[in-house]
Amino acid sequence: DTEAMGKHFGQLARVRHVITYSLSPFEQRAVPNVFSHGVPNVMRRFSSQVLKVVPPFVVGYLIYSWGTQEFERLKRKNPADYEHDQ
């Protein structure tokens, strides 16, 4: 008797008044309308969001590249400061 060992998974608790529905994998289509609806929908969503997303990334990249160049410039010694050294 397996009842003495404990309950099996799936029988751990009794749930009442909950209805679940399922569809057999053989009854559903894996990727229906992916080319007729999916690709145009992706293009529409991309084009509607591109002007909201791209400008902050461009500004961020410009600030980052300027900061990196400025850091490299300031890191170097000024040769004019050492002209009169012996």
Short mmCIF file of C-alpha atoms in Angstrom, two decimals:
data_model
loop_
_atom_site.label_atom_id
_atom_site.label_comp_id
_atom_site.label_asym_id
_atom_site.label_seq_id
_atom_site.Cartn_x
_atom_site.Cartn_y
_atom_site.Cartn_z
CA ASP A 1 0.00 0.00 0.00
CA THR A 2 1.53 3.33 -1.07
CA GLU A 3 -0.74 5.28 1.25
CA ALA A 4 1.54 4.49 4.18
CA MET A 5 4.48 6.14 2.39
CA GLY A 6 2.59 9.40 1.86
CA LYS A 7 0.63 10.91 -0.97
CA HIS A 8 1.90 11.03 -4.51
CA PHE A 9 2.48 14.30 -6.31
CA GLY A 10 -0.77 15.48 -7.83
CA GLN A 11 -2.73 14.03 -4.94
CA LEU A 12 -1.22 16.17 -2.20
CA ALA A 13 -4.32 18.30 -1.70
CA ARG A 14 -7.92 18.14 -2.75
CA VAL A 15 -9.03 21.26 -4.61
CA ARG A 16 -12.75 21.80 -5.03
CA HIS A 17 -14.73 24.19 -7.24
CA VAL A 18 -11.83 24.74 -9.67
CA ILE A 19 -12.41 23.80 -13.30
CA THR A 20 -9.45 23.28 -15.60
CA TYR A 21 -9.53 22.88 -19.36
CA SER A 22 -6.85 21.43 -21.56
CA LEU A 23 -6.35 20.79 -25.22
CA SER A 24 -4.50 17.81 -26.60
CA PRO A 25 -1.19 18.68 -28.31
CA PHE A 26 -2.48 16.77 -31.33
CA GLU A 27 -5.49 19.08 -31.62
CA GLN A 28 -3.63 22.37 -31.72
CA ARG A 29 -1.49 23.92 -34.42
CA ALA A 30 2.05 24.71 -33.33
CA VAL A 31 2.57 28.04 -35.11
CA PRO A 32 -0.64 29.16 -36.80
CA ASN A 33 -0.51 32.35 -38.90
CA VAL A 34 3.07 33.11 -37.92
CA PHE A 35 3.91 34.62 -41.31
CA SER A 36 0.57 36.22 -42.15
CA HIS A 37 -0.05 37.82 -38.74
CA GLY A 38 3.11 37.40 -36.64
CA VAL A 39 5.72 39.08 -38.81
CA PRO A 40 3.60 42.14 -39.71
CA ASN A 41 2.65 42.49 -36.04
CA VAL A 42 6.31 42.43 -35.00
CA MET A 43 7.15 45.06 -37.62
CA ARG A 44 4.25 47.26 -36.52
CA ARG A 45 5.20 47.02 -32.85
CA PHE A 46 8.88 47.62 -33.59
CA SER A 47 8.20 50.70 -35.72
CA SER A 48 5.84 52.14 -33.10
CA GLN A 49 8.41 51.81 -30.31
CA VAL A 50 11.69 52.52 -32.11
CA LEU A 51 11.48 56.32 -31.67
CA LYS A 52 10.90 55.87 -27.93
CA VAL A 53 13.80 53.47 -27.39
CA VAL A 54 16.60 54.44 -29.78
CA PRO A 55 17.18 58.14 -28.88
CA PRO A 56 18.04 57.47 -25.20
CA PHE A 57 20.51 54.78 -26.29
CA VAL A 58 22.10 57.14 -28.83
CA VAL A 59 22.40 59.93 -26.25
CA GLY A 60 23.83 57.48 -23.73
CA TYR A 61 26.39 56.20 -26.21
CA LEU A 62 27.45 59.74 -27.17
CA ILE A 63 27.89 60.70 -23.50
CA TYR A 64 29.83 57.49 -22.83
CA SER A 65 32.16 57.94 -25.82
CA TRP A 66 32.76 61.61 -24.97
CA GLY A 67 33.51 60.72 -21.35
CA THR A 68 35.94 57.99 -22.38
CA GLN A 69 37.81 60.31 -24.78
CA GLU A 70 37.91 63.11 -22.19
CA PHE A 71 39.25 60.72 -19.56
CA GLU A 72 42.00 59.51 -21.89
CA ARG A 73 42.88 63.13 -22.75
CA LEU A 74 43.05 64.24 -19.13
CA LYS A 75 45.05 61.17 -18.13
CA ARG A 76 48.01 62.23 -20.29
CA LYS A 77 50.74 64.52 -19.03
CA ASN A 78 51.12 67.97 -20.55
CA PRO A 79 54.59 68.15 -22.19
CA ALA A 80 54.69 71.93 -21.72
CA ASP A 81 54.84 71.44 -17.95
CA TYR A 82 58.22 69.67 -18.27
CA GLU A 83 60.04 71.88 -20.83
CA HIS A 84 62.45 73.48 -18.33
CA ASP A 85 63.28 70.37 -16.30
CA GLN A 86 66.92 69.28 -16.18
#
